Coordinates of C-alpha atoms in Angstrom, one line a residue:
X1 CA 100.9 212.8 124.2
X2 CA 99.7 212.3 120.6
X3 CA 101.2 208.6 119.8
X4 CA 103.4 209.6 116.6
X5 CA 105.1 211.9 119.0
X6 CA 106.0 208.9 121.2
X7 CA 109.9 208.8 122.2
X8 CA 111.6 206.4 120.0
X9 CA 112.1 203.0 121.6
X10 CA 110.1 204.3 124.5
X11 CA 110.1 201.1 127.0
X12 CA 108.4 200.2 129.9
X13 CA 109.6 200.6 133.7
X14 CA 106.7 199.6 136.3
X15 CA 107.4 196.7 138.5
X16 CA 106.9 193.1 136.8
X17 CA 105.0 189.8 138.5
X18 CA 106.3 186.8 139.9
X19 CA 104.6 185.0 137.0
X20 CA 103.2 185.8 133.5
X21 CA 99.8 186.5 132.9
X22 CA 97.0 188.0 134.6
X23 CA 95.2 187.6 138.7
X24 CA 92.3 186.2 137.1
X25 CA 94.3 183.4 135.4
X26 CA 96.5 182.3 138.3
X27 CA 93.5 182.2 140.6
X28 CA 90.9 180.3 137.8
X29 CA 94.5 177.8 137.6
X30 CA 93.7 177.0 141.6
X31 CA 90.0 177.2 141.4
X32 CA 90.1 174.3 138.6
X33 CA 93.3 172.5 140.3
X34 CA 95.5 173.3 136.6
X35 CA 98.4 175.1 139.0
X36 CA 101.1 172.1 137.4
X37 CA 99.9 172.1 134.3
X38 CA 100.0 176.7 134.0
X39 CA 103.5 176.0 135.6
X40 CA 105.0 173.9 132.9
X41 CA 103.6 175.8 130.5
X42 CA 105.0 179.5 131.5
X43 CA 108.0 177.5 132.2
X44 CA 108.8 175.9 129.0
X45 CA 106.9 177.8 126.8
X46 CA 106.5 181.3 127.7
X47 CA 109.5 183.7 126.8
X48 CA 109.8 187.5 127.1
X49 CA 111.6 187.4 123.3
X50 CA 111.4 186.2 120.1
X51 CA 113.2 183.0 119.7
X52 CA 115.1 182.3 116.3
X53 CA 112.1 180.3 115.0
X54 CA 109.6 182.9 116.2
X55 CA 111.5 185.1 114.1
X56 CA 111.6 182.8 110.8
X57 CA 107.8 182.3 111.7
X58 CA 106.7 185.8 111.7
X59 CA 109.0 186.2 108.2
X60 CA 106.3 184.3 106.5
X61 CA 103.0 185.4 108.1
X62 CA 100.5 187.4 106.1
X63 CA 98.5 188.3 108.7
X64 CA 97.9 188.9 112.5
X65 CA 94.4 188.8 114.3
X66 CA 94.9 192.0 116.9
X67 CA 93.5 192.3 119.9
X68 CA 93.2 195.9 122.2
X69 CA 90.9 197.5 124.3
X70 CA 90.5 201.6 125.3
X71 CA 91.1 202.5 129.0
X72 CA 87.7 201.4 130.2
X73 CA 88.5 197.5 128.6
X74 CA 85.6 198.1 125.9
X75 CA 87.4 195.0 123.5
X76 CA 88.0 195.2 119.8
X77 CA 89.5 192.5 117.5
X78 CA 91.3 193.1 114.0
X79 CA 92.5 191.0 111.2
X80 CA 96.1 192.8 109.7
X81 CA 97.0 191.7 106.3
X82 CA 100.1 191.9 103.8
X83 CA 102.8 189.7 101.5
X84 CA 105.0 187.6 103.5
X85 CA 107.2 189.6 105.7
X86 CA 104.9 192.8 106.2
X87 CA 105.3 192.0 109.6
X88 CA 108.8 193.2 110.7
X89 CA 111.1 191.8 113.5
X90 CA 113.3 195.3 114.8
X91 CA 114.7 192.9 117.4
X92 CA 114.2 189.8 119.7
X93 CA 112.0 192.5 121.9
X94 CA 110.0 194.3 119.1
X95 CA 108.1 193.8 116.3
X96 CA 106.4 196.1 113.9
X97 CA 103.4 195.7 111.9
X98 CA 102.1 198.1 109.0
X99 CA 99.1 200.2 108.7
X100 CA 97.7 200.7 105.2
X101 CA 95.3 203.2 104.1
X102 CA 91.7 201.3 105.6
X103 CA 88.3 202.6 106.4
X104 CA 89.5 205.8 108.3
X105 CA 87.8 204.8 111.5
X106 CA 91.5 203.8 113.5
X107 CA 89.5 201.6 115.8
X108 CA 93.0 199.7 116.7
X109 CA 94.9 202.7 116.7
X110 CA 92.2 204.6 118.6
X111 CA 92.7 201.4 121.4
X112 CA 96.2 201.6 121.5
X113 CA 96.3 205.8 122.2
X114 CA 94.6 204.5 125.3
X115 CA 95.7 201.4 126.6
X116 CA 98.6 200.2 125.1
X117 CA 98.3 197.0 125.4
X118 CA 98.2 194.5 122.9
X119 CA 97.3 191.2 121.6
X120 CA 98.9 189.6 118.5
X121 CA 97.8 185.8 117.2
X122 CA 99.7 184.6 114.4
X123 CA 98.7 181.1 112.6
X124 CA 99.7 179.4 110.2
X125 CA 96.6 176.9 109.0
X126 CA 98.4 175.7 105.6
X127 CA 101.4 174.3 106.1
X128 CA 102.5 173.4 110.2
X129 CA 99.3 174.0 111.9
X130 CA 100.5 176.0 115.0
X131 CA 100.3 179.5 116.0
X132 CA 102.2 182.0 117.9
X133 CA 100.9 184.7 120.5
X134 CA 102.5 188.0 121.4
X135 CA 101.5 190.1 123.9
X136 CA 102.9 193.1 125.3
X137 CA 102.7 197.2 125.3
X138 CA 102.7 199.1 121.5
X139 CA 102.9 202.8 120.2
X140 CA 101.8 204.1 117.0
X141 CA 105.0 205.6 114.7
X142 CA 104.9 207.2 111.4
X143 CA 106.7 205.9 108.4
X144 CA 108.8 208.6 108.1
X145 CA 110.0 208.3 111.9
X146 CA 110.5 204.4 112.0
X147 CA 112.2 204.2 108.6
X148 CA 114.5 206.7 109.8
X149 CA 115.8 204.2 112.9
X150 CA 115.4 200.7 110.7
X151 CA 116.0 202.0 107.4
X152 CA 115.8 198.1 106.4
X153 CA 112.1 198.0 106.3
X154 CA 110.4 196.9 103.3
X155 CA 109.5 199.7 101.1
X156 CA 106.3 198.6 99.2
X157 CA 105.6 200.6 95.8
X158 CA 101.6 198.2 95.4
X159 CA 98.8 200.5 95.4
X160 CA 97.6 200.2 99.1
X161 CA 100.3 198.7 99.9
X162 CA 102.6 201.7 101.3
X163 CA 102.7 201.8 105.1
X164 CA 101.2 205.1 106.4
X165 CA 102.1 204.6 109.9
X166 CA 103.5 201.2 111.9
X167 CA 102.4 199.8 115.2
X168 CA 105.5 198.8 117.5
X169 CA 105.2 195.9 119.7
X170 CA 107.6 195.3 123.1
X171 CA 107.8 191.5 123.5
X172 CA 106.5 191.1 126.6
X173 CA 105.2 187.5 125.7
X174 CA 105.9 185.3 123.3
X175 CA 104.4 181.4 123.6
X176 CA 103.0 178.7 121.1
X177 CA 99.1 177.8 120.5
X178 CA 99.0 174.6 120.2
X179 CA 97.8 172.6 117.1
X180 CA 95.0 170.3 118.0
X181 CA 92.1 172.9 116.8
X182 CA 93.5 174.5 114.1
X183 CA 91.9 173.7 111.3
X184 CA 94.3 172.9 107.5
X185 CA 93.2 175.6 105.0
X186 CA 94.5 175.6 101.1
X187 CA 95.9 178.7 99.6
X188 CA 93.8 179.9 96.5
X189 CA 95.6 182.2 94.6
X190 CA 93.7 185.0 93.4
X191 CA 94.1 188.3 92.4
X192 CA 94.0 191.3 95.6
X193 CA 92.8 194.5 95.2
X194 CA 94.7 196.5 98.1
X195 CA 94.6 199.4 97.1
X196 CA 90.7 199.6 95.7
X197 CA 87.8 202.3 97.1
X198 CA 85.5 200.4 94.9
X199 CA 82.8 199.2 97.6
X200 CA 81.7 196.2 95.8
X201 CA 85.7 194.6 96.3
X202 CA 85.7 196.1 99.3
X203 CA 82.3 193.6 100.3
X204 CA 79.5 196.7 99.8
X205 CA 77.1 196.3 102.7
X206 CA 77.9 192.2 103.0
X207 CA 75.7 192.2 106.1
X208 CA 72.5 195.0 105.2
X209 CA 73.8 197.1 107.7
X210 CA 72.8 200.5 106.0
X211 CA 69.5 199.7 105.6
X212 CA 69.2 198.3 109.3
X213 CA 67.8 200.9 111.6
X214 CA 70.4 202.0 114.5
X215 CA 68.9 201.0 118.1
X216 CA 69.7 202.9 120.9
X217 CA 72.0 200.6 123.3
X218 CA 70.0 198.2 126.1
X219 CA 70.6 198.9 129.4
X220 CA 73.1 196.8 130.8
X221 CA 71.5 193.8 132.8
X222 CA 73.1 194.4 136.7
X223 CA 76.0 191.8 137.8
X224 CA 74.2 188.6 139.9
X225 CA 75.4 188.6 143.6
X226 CA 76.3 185.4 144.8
X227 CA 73.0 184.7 146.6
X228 CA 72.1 184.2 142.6
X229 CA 74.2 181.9 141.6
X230 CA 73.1 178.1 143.2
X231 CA 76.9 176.9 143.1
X232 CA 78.2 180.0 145.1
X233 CA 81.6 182.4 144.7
X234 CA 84.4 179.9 143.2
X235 CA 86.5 178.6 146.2
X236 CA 90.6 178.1 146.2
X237 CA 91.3 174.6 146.8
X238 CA 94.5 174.0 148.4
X239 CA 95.0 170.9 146.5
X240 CA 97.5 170.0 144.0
X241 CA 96.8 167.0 142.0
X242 CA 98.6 166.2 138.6
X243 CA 96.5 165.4 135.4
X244 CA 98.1 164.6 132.3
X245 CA 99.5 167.5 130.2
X246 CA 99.0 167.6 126.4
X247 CA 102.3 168.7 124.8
X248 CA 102.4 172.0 123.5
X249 CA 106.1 171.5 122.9
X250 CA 107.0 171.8 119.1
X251 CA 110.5 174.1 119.5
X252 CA 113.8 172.4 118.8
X253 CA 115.1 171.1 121.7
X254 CA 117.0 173.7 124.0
X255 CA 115.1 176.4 122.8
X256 CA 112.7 176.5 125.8
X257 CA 114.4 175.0 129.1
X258 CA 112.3 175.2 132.3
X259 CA 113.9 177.2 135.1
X260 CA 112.7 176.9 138.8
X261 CA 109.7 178.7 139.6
X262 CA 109.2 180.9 142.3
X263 CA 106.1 180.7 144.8
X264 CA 103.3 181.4 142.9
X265 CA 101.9 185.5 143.5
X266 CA 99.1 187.2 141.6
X267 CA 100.3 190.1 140.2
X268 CA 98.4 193.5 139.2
X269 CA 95.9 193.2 136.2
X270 CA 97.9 193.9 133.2
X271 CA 100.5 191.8 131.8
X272 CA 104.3 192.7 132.1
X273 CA 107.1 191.0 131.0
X274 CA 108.4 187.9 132.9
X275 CA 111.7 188.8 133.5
X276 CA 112.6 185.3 135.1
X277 CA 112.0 183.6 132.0
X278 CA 115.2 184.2 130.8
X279 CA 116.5 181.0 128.9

């Protein structure tokens, strides 16, 4: 099904984890004895919706680093830029960003057709110094289409600036990254030509790619066995020790209150909404 063809509000049904995030995670959080530490975090931190200050954070984003894969988990990252508020909150479950006229090659959007599956990071580096993931399932709508459901959404008359399509994001995750390696940036203000072909503001050919010649890919190096590796397969310890936990904890009180977890079970491979964390 092409994705601007998607049914409207189209959510997801199959079965949900015990716990948020992925096998690898919850069994890395046993190798390396951080089971406590994961636990109070999906606990206080981790929500299936946007809370009220998620929401007024989003409002004054101007931009999202993306994250998607296709269907063989081939990885590609993405910066998404705009004014304050291009990013638009439908509802505590969904969010929509904008896609502006770009290079035509729809790497994102090519992902997302595939495995919908999503990574947003939001950060502010001027002014509070945190940042804000969410994860969860997207489809691609067309202008037309969305506008016609949320007739609220900012209609931008700046050259370049005129959504073509949006990208839809069920909340599946929402949680904090923490401040303590997120560097203070000061806003320049400067002139933005977003609407420009001209390939010198654009950045030309910043790196000398055209003039580079294209290799043919290297043949991929085989996986080492386990005989290869000195410190052998990573073993489960059974032990449970407490270490310190840094505080990631910069919501207004009562906005995040732990609720008793279940036993701990790993899940399938892709992320689904927690449905216990429901405070």
């Amino acid at each position: 099904m092409l994705p601007d063809t998607a049914p409207p509000d189209a959510v997801t049904t199959e079965p949900r984890p015990t716990l948020p995030g992925s096998a690898g995670e919850h069994l890395l959080q046993c190798a390396y004895g951080s089971q406590d530490r994961a636990a109070r975090f999906y606990a206080d931190q981790v929500r299936d919706r946007l809370l009220p200050r998620m929401v007024e954070f989003i409002g004054r984003m101007e931009m999202v680093f993306v994250a998607t894969s296709d269907d063989s988990g081939e990885c590609d990252a993405s910066l998404r830029a705009g004014p304050p508020g291009f990013i638009q909150v439908l509802d505590e479950r969904h969010l929509a960003y904008p896609e502006y006229r770009g290079n035509g090659v729809h790497a994102s959007l090519g992902n997302i057709t595939e495995n919908p599956h999503v990574g947003l990071l939001m950060m502010d580096f001027e002014r509070d110094l945190i940042g804000l993931h969410v994860n969860g399932p997207a489809r691609v709508e067309t202008d037309e289409r969305l506008r016609a459901r949320h007739p609220e959404l900012p209609l931008d008359g700046a050259p370049g600036r005129r959504a073509e399509r949006w990208v839809v994001v069920e909340v599946h995750e929402a949680y904090i990254h923490c401040r303590k390696h997120i560097p203070r940036m000061t806003r320049v203000h400067e002139k933005r030509e977003w609407g420009t072909d001209d390939p010198a503001r654009k950045g030309g050919d910043y790196f000398g790619a055209k003039e580079a010649p294209v290799d043919e890919a290297p043949a991929k190096a085989p996986a080492p066995s386990p005989a290869d590796d000195p410190t052998g397969p990573i073993q489960v310890p059974r032990q449970r020790g407490r270490s310190g936990f840094p505080s990631t904890t910069h919501l207004p009180a009562g906005a995040a209150t732990a609720r008793p977890l279940r036993p701990l079970s790993v899940g399938p491979r892709d992320r689904r909404r927690p449905r216990w964390l429901t405070s």
